[in-house]
Amino acid sequence: MGTLFALLFGGGTAYYLFQKRADNWDTLNNDINSYVDNLFQTILRTSTNLQPLTFSTCAQASRTLTSSAAFGLNIRALALVTNGIAWCSSANGEIKVNLAKVAPGMDLSQKVNADILPGTPMMPNRPTIVLWNRHPDDPTRGIFISLNVNLNPYLLYTSRQRDVYGIAIAIHGKILSTFSPRVMSARALDLPPIRRSQLHGLPVEIRLYGTPWSREDIQLAILFGLFGGVIFGLLTTWSLNSRSRTGLDIQTGIRREQFFAVYQPVINARDQKMAGLEVLMRWKHPVNGLISPDVFISYAEDQQLVASLTRHLFSLVINDIEALQSVLPPSGKLGINLAPSHLHSPDFKQDILNFARALPPHSFNIVFEITERTMLNEAQALPLFEWLHEQGFEIAIDDFGTGHSALIYLQRFKMDYLKIDRGFISAIGTDTVTTPVLDAVLILARRLNMNTVAEGVETAQQAQWLIDQGVNYLQGYYYSRPLTAEALVEWSRQYAKGVTL
Ligand code: C2E
Ligand code: CA
Ligand code: CA
């Protein structure tokens, strides 16, 4: 979760910063475009007022021309043009310059046009942008304007954008940029601009250059990623921890009576009558719903709460005792699962004695179901089994065949029942040819003179097969799911009416 959120936060921040930067670039691009556009349009408008001078002589025009150039913002020089020849300049007075030679890119037939020149006669090394403003009525005449261009102020203007490092104006394949004091060809500057925009009505393109990623942004994204990752990692750890504190909940669950017992009938294979029951625990959690015993028993084991849980189960059974007596035959069996940690706890014997005392006399036989897993400590387990027998309880090995240690016990201690794990039973019918392990288990049980209980019998076919093999008891959904005491009474009534197989 930490890593996931680190990526999410880091990525999110990076994306946000990238978007913000892109927005800034768009704004900047628009700002510069309208600034330059405004500048050029103002100059063109000023020069339009001078168009009548193209019909006068240079001597007449020169004063107006000079003062217009002097007062016009960013104007270096103005020249009057007829038939492609500039004949009067604000700077030099009478001249004769062929514009086709000076500004070859400029199309004088257009109403307005622009070009970039490497210099003017007066300032040969200072590149300039030139504009053309044709006479509105006489296409042979017009005004030629050279501008004072310095892009650095633009760059200053853009410096509020820390990642924009260059700006260029491109006209007819020539470029004036902040990268060089000279005019470059567009091909020489093969740097991809981050934004470009066209001026309205003029063949002028403005380009912005910048870094898509700044170091600060990357650092910020990583910082946010790490921060988010750590926070969410800790939160997840915390939430997992608090969830694994279900141990506390188990105690609350006991106190608030969220646990209840269900009973699953065990059928005698010989006459198909109910011979006993196995009690199984259920937890109806107010938030998490019905929790499986597989889950909460192992929780309880971790929290050392199994003993309390089993004691609670004993009390639940005592509560149901009347119903149980009404359905169980005389000397019927009641199977109770024992957890390993309870068996080895110091309270074990006392708990069992208390339970036995609470049961009505001669009610039914208790069979403690112990998994192979339970019998971890052989030296301790054997005396406990003996003790249970002395107290009149029976013992069943639960889930037989799934563990590893049971055979050694079978040699030393006589168990009363062997419950064959449902994994073997479910194989019946699917693996039609042979069931070698099950066969071996059944032979072993017979040789050891133990009663067998088949768990997880789900179909008539399985039941019949097991009966044919001489299994003594059957338990499974085919007969009944685990039921509450109440439902069990009803089931028992129905079952007694028509035993079918
Ligand atoms: P288990 O002792 O092997 O109990 C048999 C499990 O098989 C039960 O699951 C039962 O509902 C299920 N079952 C019965 N017939 C069929 C069938 O035909 N098909 C299938 N698929 N399943 C069937 P449940 O009640 O979920 O209990 C799971 C395990 O939790 C039990 O296995 C037992 O080891 C443990 N457990 C349940 N209640 C207690 C308890 O009160 N104390 C202790 N220590 N363990 C318990
Ligand atoms: Ca069991
Ligand atoms: Ca079992």
Coordinates of C-alpha atoms and ligand atoms in Angstrom, one line a residue:
M1 CA 0.0 0.0 0.0
G2 CA 2.9 2.3 0.8
T3 CA 4.5 1.7 -2.5
L4 CA 1.2 2.0 -4.3
F5 CA 0.4 5.3 -2.7
A6 CA 4.0 6.6 -3.2
L7 CA 3.5 6.0 -6.9
L8 CA 0.0 7.5 -6.9
F9 CA 1.0 10.6 -5.0
G10 CA 4.3 11.1 -6.8
G11 CA 2.5 10.6 -10.2
G12 CA -0.4 12.8 -9.2
T13 CA 1.9 15.6 -8.1
A14 CA 4.0 15.3 -11.2
Y15 CA 0.9 15.3 -13.3
Y16 CA -0.5 18.4 -11.4
L17 CA 2.8 20.3 -11.8
F18 CA 3.0 19.4 -15.5
Q19 CA -0.6 20.6 -16.0
K20 CA 0.1 23.8 -14.1
R21 CA 3.2 24.4 -16.2
A22 CA 1.3 23.7 -19.4
D23 CA -1.4 26.2 -18.3
N24 CA 1.3 28.8 -17.6
W25 CA 2.9 28.2 -20.9
D26 CA -0.5 28.7 -22.7
T27 CA -1.1 32.0 -20.8
L28 CA 2.4 33.2 -21.5
N29 CA 2.1 32.2 -25.2
N30 CA -1.1 34.2 -25.5
D31 CA 0.3 37.2 -23.6
I32 CA 3.4 37.5 -25.8
N33 CA 1.5 36.9 -28.9
S34 CA -1.0 39.7 -28.2
Y35 CA 1.8 42.0 -27.0
V36 CA 3.8 41.6 -30.3
D37 CA 0.6 41.7 -32.3
N38 CA -0.4 44.9 -30.6
L39 CA 3.0 46.4 -31.2
F40 CA 3.1 45.6 -34.9
Q41 CA -0.4 46.7 -35.4
T42 CA 0.3 50.1 -33.7
I43 CA 3.3 50.6 -36.0
L44 CA 1.4 49.7 -39.1
R45 CA -1.4 52.1 -38.1
T46 CA 1.1 54.9 -37.5
S47 CA 2.7 54.3 -40.9
T48 CA -0.7 54.2 -42.6
N49 CA -1.1 57.9 -41.7
L50 CA 2.1 58.6 -43.6
Q51 CA 0.9 56.9 -46.9
P52 CA 0.1 60.3 -48.6
L53 CA 3.8 61.2 -48.3
T54 CA 4.6 58.6 -50.9
F55 CA 3.1 61.0 -53.5
S56 CA 5.3 63.9 -52.4
T57 CA 9.0 64.5 -52.7
C58 CA 11.6 63.4 -50.2
A59 CA 12.4 67.0 -49.3
Q60 CA 8.8 67.6 -48.5
A61 CA 8.3 64.3 -46.7
S62 CA 11.6 64.0 -44.8
R63 CA 10.7 66.1 -41.7
T64 CA 7.5 64.3 -41.0
L65 CA 9.2 61.0 -41.7
T66 CA 12.0 61.7 -39.3
S67 CA 9.8 62.9 -36.5
S68 CA 7.4 59.9 -36.9
A69 CA 10.4 57.6 -36.7
A70 CA 11.7 59.4 -33.6
F71 CA 8.4 59.4 -31.8
G72 CA 7.2 56.0 -32.9
L73 CA 7.9 53.4 -30.3
N74 CA 10.4 50.8 -31.5
I75 CA 10.8 52.3 -34.9
R76 CA 14.4 52.4 -36.2
A77 CA 13.6 53.9 -39.6
L78 CA 10.8 54.6 -42.1
A79 CA 11.2 54.6 -45.8
L80 CA 8.9 55.7 -48.6
V81 CA 8.7 53.1 -51.5
T82 CA 7.6 53.3 -55.1
N83 CA 7.8 50.3 -57.4
G84 CA 9.9 48.3 -55.1
I85 CA 12.5 51.1 -54.6
A86 CA 12.9 52.9 -51.3
W87 CA 13.6 56.5 -52.2
C88 CA 13.3 58.4 -49.0
S89 CA 14.4 57.4 -45.5
S90 CA 13.8 58.9 -42.1
A91 CA 17.4 58.3 -41.3
N92 CA 19.3 59.1 -44.5
G93 CA 17.0 61.3 -46.5
E94 CA 17.2 60.6 -50.2
I95 CA 18.2 57.1 -51.0
K96 CA 17.8 54.4 -53.7
V97 CA 17.5 51.0 -52.3
N98 CA 16.0 48.0 -54.2
L99 CA 13.9 46.2 -51.6
A100 CA 14.0 42.9 -53.6
K101 CA 17.7 42.8 -52.8
V102 CA 17.6 44.0 -49.1
A103 CA 14.5 42.0 -48.1
P104 CA 14.1 39.2 -50.6
G105 CA 11.6 37.3 -48.5
M106 CA 9.2 40.2 -48.4
D107 CA 6.2 40.1 -50.8
L108 CA 5.4 43.7 -51.7
S109 CA 2.3 42.7 -53.5
Q110 CA 0.7 41.9 -50.1
K111 CA -1.1 44.6 -48.1
V112 CA 1.2 44.0 -45.2
N113 CA 4.2 41.8 -44.8
A114 CA 7.3 41.2 -42.7
D115 CA 10.8 40.0 -42.9
I116 CA 14.0 39.7 -40.9
L117 CA 17.2 41.4 -42.1
P118 CA 20.7 40.8 -40.8
G119 CA 21.2 44.5 -40.5
T120 CA 20.4 47.9 -42.1
P121 CA 22.8 50.2 -43.9
M122 CA 23.1 52.3 -40.8
M123 CA 23.5 49.4 -38.4
P124 CA 24.8 46.6 -40.5
N125 CA 25.4 44.2 -37.6
R126 CA 22.1 44.7 -35.7
P127 CA 19.4 42.4 -37.1
T128 CA 16.1 43.9 -37.5
I129 CA 12.5 43.0 -38.3
V130 CA 11.1 45.0 -41.2
L131 CA 7.4 45.6 -41.9
W132 CA 5.8 46.5 -45.2
N133 CA 2.6 48.6 -45.4
R134 CA 1.3 48.9 -48.9
H135 CA -0.7 52.0 -50.0
P136 CA -4.4 51.2 -49.7
D137 CA -5.2 52.5 -53.1
D138 CA -2.0 52.4 -55.1
P139 CA -0.3 49.0 -55.0
T140 CA 2.9 50.4 -56.4
R141 CA 3.5 52.5 -53.3
G142 CA 4.0 51.9 -49.6
I143 CA 6.0 52.3 -46.5
F144 CA 8.9 50.2 -45.4
I145 CA 9.6 50.2 -41.6
S146 CA 12.6 48.7 -39.8
L147 CA 12.1 48.0 -36.1
N148 CA 14.4 48.2 -33.1
V149 CA 14.0 44.7 -31.9
N150 CA 15.5 43.4 -28.7
L151 CA 14.1 40.2 -27.5
N152 CA 15.7 40.4 -24.1
P153 CA 13.0 42.4 -22.5
Y154 CA 10.6 39.7 -23.5
L155 CA 12.7 37.1 -21.9
L156 CA 12.8 39.3 -18.7
Y157 CA 9.1 39.4 -19.0
T158 CA 8.9 35.7 -19.2
S159 CA 11.3 35.2 -16.4
R160 CA 8.4 34.9 -14.0
Q161 CA 8.3 31.5 -15.7
R162 CA 11.5 29.9 -14.3
D163 CA 11.6 27.2 -16.9
V164 CA 11.3 29.3 -20.1
Y165 CA 14.8 30.0 -21.3
G166 CA 14.4 31.2 -24.9
I167 CA 12.1 33.0 -27.3
A168 CA 12.3 33.4 -31.0
I169 CA 10.5 35.2 -33.9
A170 CA 10.5 33.3 -37.2
I171 CA 9.7 34.9 -40.5
H172 CA 10.2 33.3 -43.9
G173 CA 12.5 30.7 -42.5
K174 CA 14.7 33.1 -40.7
I175 CA 14.9 33.4 -37.0
L176 CA 15.7 36.1 -34.5
S177 CA 16.1 34.7 -31.1
T178 CA 17.5 35.1 -27.6
F179 CA 20.0 32.4 -28.4
S180 CA 22.1 34.5 -30.8
P181 CA 22.7 38.2 -31.6
R182 CA 22.6 37.2 -35.3
V183 CA 19.9 36.0 -37.6
M184 CA 19.8 32.3 -37.9
S185 CA 18.1 30.1 -40.5
A186 CA 15.2 28.1 -39.1
R187 CA 17.1 24.9 -39.9
A188 CA 20.1 25.9 -37.8
L189 CA 17.9 26.1 -34.7
D190 CA 16.5 22.6 -34.5
L191 CA 15.2 22.9 -31.0
P192 CA 11.6 21.9 -30.5
P193 CA 9.7 24.8 -29.1
I194 CA 7.3 24.2 -26.2
R195 CA 4.8 26.6 -27.7
R196 CA 4.4 28.4 -31.0
S197 CA 1.9 30.9 -32.2
Q198 CA 1.2 32.8 -35.4
L199 CA 0.6 36.5 -35.6
H200 CA -2.7 37.5 -37.0
G201 CA -2.4 38.6 -40.7
L202 CA 1.4 38.5 -40.8
P203 CA 3.8 35.6 -41.7
V204 CA 5.3 35.9 -38.2
E205 CA 5.6 33.0 -35.8
I206 CA 6.5 33.4 -32.1
R207 CA 8.2 30.4 -30.4
L208 CA 8.9 29.7 -26.8
Y209 CA 11.6 27.4 -25.6
G210 CA 11.6 25.8 -22.1
T211 CA 12.2 22.7 -20.1
P212 CA 9.2 20.4 -19.7
W213 CA 10.6 19.2 -16.3
S214 CA 12.4 21.2 -13.8
R215 CA 14.5 19.8 -11.1
E216 CA 12.3 21.4 -8.4
D217 CA 9.2 19.8 -9.8
I218 CA 10.8 16.3 -9.9
Q219 CA 12.0 16.8 -6.3
L220 CA 8.6 18.0 -5.2
A221 CA 6.9 15.0 -6.9
I222 CA 9.3 12.6 -5.2
L223 CA 8.9 14.3 -1.9
F224 CA 5.1 14.1 -2.2
G225 CA 5.4 10.5 -3.3
L226 CA 7.5 9.5 -0.4
F227 CA 5.3 11.5 2.0
G228 CA 2.1 9.9 0.7
G229 CA 3.7 6.4 0.7
V230 CA 4.9 6.7 4.2
I231 CA 1.7 8.0 5.5
F232 CA -0.4 5.4 3.8
G233 CA 2.0 2.7 4.6
L234 CA 1.7 3.6 8.3
L235 CA -2.0 3.9 8.1
T236 CA -2.3 0.5 6.5
T237 CA 0.0 -1.0 9.1
W238 CA -2.1 0.6 11.8
S239 CA -5.4 -0.6 10.3
L240 CA -4.1 -4.1 9.8
N241 CA -2.8 -4.1 13.4
S242 CA -6.1 -2.9 14.8
R243 CA -7.8 -5.5 12.8
S244 CA -5.6 -8.3 14.1
R245 CA -6.6 -7.0 17.5
T246 CA -9.8 -9.0 16.9
G247 CA -8.7 -10.8 20.1
L248 CA -10.3 -8.0 22.0
D249 CA -13.3 -8.4 19.8
I250 CA -13.6 -12.0 20.6
Q251 CA -13.9 -11.1 24.3
T252 CA -16.5 -8.5 23.4
G253 CA -18.2 -11.0 21.1
I254 CA -18.5 -13.5 24.0
R255 CA -19.8 -10.8 26.3
R256 CA -22.3 -9.5 23.8
E257 CA -23.4 -13.0 22.9
Q258 CA -22.4 -12.8 19.2
F259 CA -21.3 -16.4 19.2
F260 CA -23.8 -19.3 18.8
A261 CA -23.6 -23.0 18.3
V262 CA -24.8 -25.0 15.4
Y263 CA -25.1 -28.8 15.2
Q264 CA -24.5 -31.1 12.4
P265 CA -26.1 -34.6 12.5
V266 CA -23.9 -37.7 12.3
I267 CA -25.7 -40.6 10.7
N268 CA -25.2 -44.3 11.5
A269 CA -24.4 -46.0 8.3
R270 CA -26.1 -49.3 9.3
D271 CA -29.6 -48.0 9.9
Q272 CA -29.4 -44.4 8.5
K273 CA -30.6 -43.1 11.8
M274 CA -29.1 -40.1 13.6
A275 CA -26.4 -41.3 16.0
G276 CA -25.0 -38.1 17.1
L277 CA -24.1 -34.5 16.5
E278 CA -21.1 -32.4 16.0
V279 CA -21.2 -28.9 17.5
L280 CA -19.6 -26.1 15.5
M281 CA -19.2 -22.6 16.5
R282 CA -20.5 -19.5 14.6
W283 CA -19.7 -15.8 15.1
K284 CA -22.2 -13.3 14.0
H285 CA -20.0 -10.1 14.0
P286 CA -22.0 -6.8 14.0
V287 CA -19.7 -5.3 11.4
N288 CA -18.1 -8.2 9.5
G289 CA -21.1 -10.4 9.4
L290 CA -20.8 -14.2 9.8
I291 CA -17.1 -15.1 10.4
S292 CA -16.0 -18.6 9.6
P293 CA -14.6 -20.6 12.5
D294 CA -11.6 -21.4 10.4
V295 CA -10.8 -17.7 10.8
F296 CA -11.7 -16.9 14.3
I297 CA -10.4 -20.1 15.9
S298 CA -6.9 -19.3 14.6
Y299 CA -7.3 -15.6 15.7
A300 CA -8.3 -16.9 19.1
E301 CA -5.3 -19.2 19.1
D302 CA -3.0 -16.3 18.4
Q303 CA -4.6 -14.3 21.2
Q304 CA -4.6 -17.1 23.6
L305 CA -8.3 -16.9 23.8
V306 CA -9.2 -20.4 22.7
A307 CA -9.8 -21.6 26.2
S308 CA -12.3 -18.8 26.9
L309 CA -13.9 -19.5 23.6
T310 CA -14.3 -23.2 24.3
R311 CA -15.6 -22.5 27.8
H312 CA -18.1 -20.3 26.1
L313 CA -19.0 -23.0 23.7
F314 CA -19.6 -25.4 26.7
S315 CA -22.1 -22.9 28.1
L316 CA -23.8 -22.5 24.7
V317 CA -24.2 -26.3 24.6
I318 CA -25.6 -26.4 28.1
N319 CA -28.1 -23.7 27.1
D320 CA -29.3 -25.9 24.2
I321 CA -29.3 -29.1 26.3
E322 CA -33.1 -29.6 26.2
A323 CA -33.3 -29.4 22.5
L324 CA -30.3 -31.7 22.1
Q325 CA -31.8 -34.3 24.4
S326 CA -35.0 -34.2 22.5
V327 CA -33.3 -35.2 19.2
L328 CA -30.5 -37.4 20.3
P329 CA -31.1 -41.1 20.9
P330 CA -30.2 -42.5 24.3
S331 CA -26.3 -42.7 24.5
G332 CA -26.1 -40.5 21.4
K333 CA -22.8 -38.8 20.7
L334 CA -22.0 -35.1 20.9
G335 CA -18.8 -34.2 19.1
I336 CA -16.9 -31.2 20.4
N337 CA -13.8 -29.8 18.7
L338 CA -10.8 -29.1 20.9
A339 CA -8.1 -26.7 19.9
P340 CA -4.5 -27.6 20.5
S341 CA -3.7 -24.7 22.8
H342 CA -6.6 -25.4 25.0
L343 CA -5.6 -29.1 25.4
H344 CA -2.2 -28.0 26.6
S345 CA -3.4 -25.2 28.8
P346 CA -3.3 -25.6 32.7
D347 CA -7.0 -24.9 32.9
F348 CA -7.9 -27.8 30.6
K349 CA -8.8 -30.5 33.1
Q350 CA -10.8 -28.1 35.3
D351 CA -12.7 -26.8 32.3
I352 CA -13.7 -30.3 31.2
L353 CA -14.7 -31.3 34.7
N354 CA -16.9 -28.2 35.1
F355 CA -18.6 -28.9 31.8
A356 CA -19.2 -32.5 32.7
R357 CA -20.7 -31.5 36.0
A358 CA -23.1 -29.0 34.2
L359 CA -24.4 -31.8 32.0
P360 CA -27.5 -33.6 33.1
P361 CA -26.6 -37.2 34.3
H362 CA -26.8 -39.9 31.6
S363 CA -27.6 -37.4 28.9
F364 CA -25.2 -38.3 26.1
N365 CA -21.7 -39.2 25.4
I366 CA -19.2 -36.5 24.7
V367 CA -16.7 -37.2 21.9
F368 CA -13.8 -34.8 21.9
E369 CA -12.5 -34.2 18.3
I370 CA -8.8 -33.6 18.1
T371 CA -7.0 -32.9 15.0
E372 CA -3.7 -34.5 14.1
R373 CA -2.3 -31.0 14.4
T374 CA -3.4 -30.9 18.0
M375 CA -1.2 -33.7 19.1
L376 CA 2.0 -31.7 18.9
N377 CA 3.4 -32.7 22.2
E378 CA 3.3 -36.4 22.5
A379 CA 4.6 -36.7 26.0
Q380 CA 1.8 -34.4 27.2
A381 CA -0.9 -35.5 24.9
L382 CA -0.9 -39.2 25.8
P383 CA -1.6 -38.8 29.5
L384 CA -4.3 -36.3 28.7
F385 CA -6.0 -38.7 26.4
E386 CA -5.8 -41.4 29.1
W387 CA -7.3 -38.9 31.6
L388 CA -10.2 -38.1 29.2
H389 CA -10.9 -41.8 28.9
E390 CA -10.9 -42.3 32.6
Q391 CA -13.5 -39.5 32.9
G392 CA -15.7 -41.3 30.5
F393 CA -15.1 -39.2 27.4
E394 CA -14.4 -40.6 24.0
I395 CA -11.8 -39.3 21.5
A396 CA -12.0 -38.9 17.8
I397 CA -9.1 -38.0 15.5
D398 CA -10.5 -35.2 13.3
D399 CA -9.4 -34.5 9.7
F400 CA -7.6 -37.8 9.5
G401 CA -5.2 -38.0 6.6
T402 CA -4.3 -34.4 6.4
G403 CA -1.6 -34.2 9.0
H404 CA 1.6 -36.2 9.5
S405 CA 1.8 -37.3 13.1
A406 CA -1.3 -39.3 13.7
L407 CA 0.0 -42.8 12.9
I408 CA 2.5 -42.9 15.7
Y409 CA -0.3 -42.1 18.2
L410 CA -2.5 -44.8 16.7
Q411 CA 0.2 -47.3 17.6
R412 CA 0.3 -46.2 21.2
F413 CA -3.1 -45.1 22.0
K414 CA -6.5 -46.3 21.1
M415 CA -8.7 -43.6 19.7
D416 CA -12.4 -44.3 19.5
Y417 CA -13.2 -42.7 16.2
L418 CA -11.4 -41.8 13.1
K419 CA -12.9 -38.9 11.2
I420 CA -11.9 -39.2 7.5
D421 CA -11.2 -35.7 6.1
R422 CA -13.7 -34.5 3.6
G423 CA -10.9 -34.1 1.0
F424 CA -10.9 -37.9 0.6
I425 CA -14.7 -38.1 0.4
S426 CA -15.1 -35.5 -2.3
A427 CA -12.7 -37.6 -4.4
I428 CA -15.3 -40.4 -4.5
G429 CA -17.1 -40.3 -7.8
T430 CA -14.7 -38.0 -9.5
D431 CA -11.8 -40.5 -9.4
T432 CA -13.9 -43.5 -10.4
V433 CA -11.1 -46.0 -10.9
T434 CA -9.4 -46.1 -7.5
T435 CA -9.3 -44.3 -4.3
P436 CA -6.1 -45.8 -2.9
V437 CA -5.5 -43.5 0.1
L438 CA -9.1 -43.8 1.2
D439 CA -8.9 -47.6 0.8
A440 CA -5.7 -47.7 2.9
V441 CA -7.3 -45.5 5.6
L442 CA -10.3 -47.8 5.8
I443 CA -8.2 -50.9 6.0
L444 CA -6.1 -49.3 8.7
A445 CA -9.1 -48.3 10.8
R446 CA -10.5 -51.8 10.5
R447 CA -7.2 -53.3 11.6
L448 CA -7.0 -50.9 14.6
N449 CA -10.5 -51.7 15.4
M450 CA -11.6 -48.1 15.3
N451 CA -15.0 -46.6 14.3
T452 CA -14.9 -44.5 11.2
V453 CA -16.8 -41.3 10.4
A454 CA -16.8 -40.0 6.9
E455 CA -16.9 -36.2 6.8
G456 CA -18.3 -34.0 4.1
V457 CA -20.6 -36.5 2.5
E458 CA -22.4 -34.5 -0.2
T459 CA -24.0 -37.0 -2.5
A460 CA -26.0 -40.2 -2.3
Q461 CA -23.4 -41.8 -4.5
Q462 CA -20.7 -41.0 -1.9
A463 CA -22.9 -42.2 0.9
Q464 CA -23.6 -45.5 -0.8
W465 CA -20.0 -46.1 -1.6
L466 CA -18.9 -45.4 2.0
I467 CA -21.6 -47.7 3.3
D468 CA -20.4 -50.4 0.9
Q469 CA -16.9 -50.0 2.2
G470 CA -18.1 -50.5 5.8
V471 CA -17.7 -46.9 7.1
N472 CA -19.6 -46.7 10.4
Y473 CA -20.8 -43.1 10.4
L474 CA -21.6 -40.5 7.8
Q475 CA -21.7 -36.7 8.2
G476 CA -22.2 -34.1 5.6
Y477 CA -24.5 -31.7 3.6
Y478 CA -26.1 -34.7 2.0
Y479 CA -27.9 -35.3 5.3
S480 CA -27.8 -31.8 6.8
R481 CA -25.9 -28.7 7.1
P482 CA -25.0 -27.6 10.6
L483 CA -28.2 -26.2 12.1
T484 CA -29.2 -24.2 15.1
A485 CA -30.7 -26.2 18.0
E486 CA -34.2 -24.9 17.0
A487 CA -33.7 -25.9 13.3
L488 CA -32.3 -29.2 14.3
V489 CA -35.4 -30.1 16.2
E490 CA -37.4 -29.5 13.0
W491 CA -34.9 -31.3 10.8
S492 CA -35.0 -34.3 13.1
R493 CA -38.7 -34.5 13.0
Q494 CA -38.7 -34.5 9.2
Y495 CA -35.8 -36.9 9.0
A496 CA -37.5 -39.4 11.3
K497 CA -40.5 -39.4 9.0
G498 CA -38.8 -40.7 6.0
V499 CA -35.3 -42.1 6.0
T500 CA -34.3 -42.3 2.4
L501 CA -31.3 -43.7 0.7
Ligands
C2E1 P1 -14.2 -29.6 11.3 O1 -14.1 -30.0 12.7 O2 -13.6 -30.6 10.3 O3 -15.7 -29.4 10.9 C1 -16.4 -29.8 9.8 C2 -16.5 -28.7 8.8 O4 -16.9 -29.2 7.6 C3 -17.5 -27.7 9.3 O5 -17.1 -26.4 8.8 C4 -18.7 -28.1 8.5 O6 -19.6 -27.1 8.3 C5 -18.1 -28.5 7.2 N1 -18.9 -29.5 6.5 C6 -19.8 -30.4 7.0 N2 -20.3 -31.2 6.1 C7 -19.8 -30.7 4.9 C8 -20.1 -31.0 3.5 O7 -20.8 -31.9 3.2 N3 -19.4 -30.3 2.6 C9 -18.6 -29.3 3.0 N4 -17.9 -28.6 2.0 N5 -18.3 -28.9 4.2 C10 -19.0 -29.6 5.2 P2 -17.1 -25.2 9.8 O8 -18.2 -25.2 10.7 O9 -16.8 -24.0 8.9 O10 -15.8 -25.4 10.7 C11 -14.5 -25.4 10.2 C12 -13.5 -25.8 11.2 O11 -13.4 -24.9 12.3 C13 -13.9 -27.1 11.8 O12 -13.6 -28.2 11.0 C14 -13.2 -27.1 13.1 O13 -11.8 -27.5 12.9 C15 -13.2 -25.6 13.4 N6 -14.2 -25.4 14.5 C16 -15.5 -25.1 14.3 N7 -16.1 -24.9 15.5 C17 -15.2 -25.1 16.4 C18 -15.2 -25.0 17.8 O14 -16.2 -24.8 18.5 N8 -14.0 -25.2 18.5 C19 -12.9 -25.5 17.8 N9 -11.7 -25.7 18.5 N10 -12.8 -25.6 16.5 C20 -14.0 -25.4 15.8
CA2 CA -14.6 -31.7 13.8
CA3 CA -13.0 -32.5 10.3

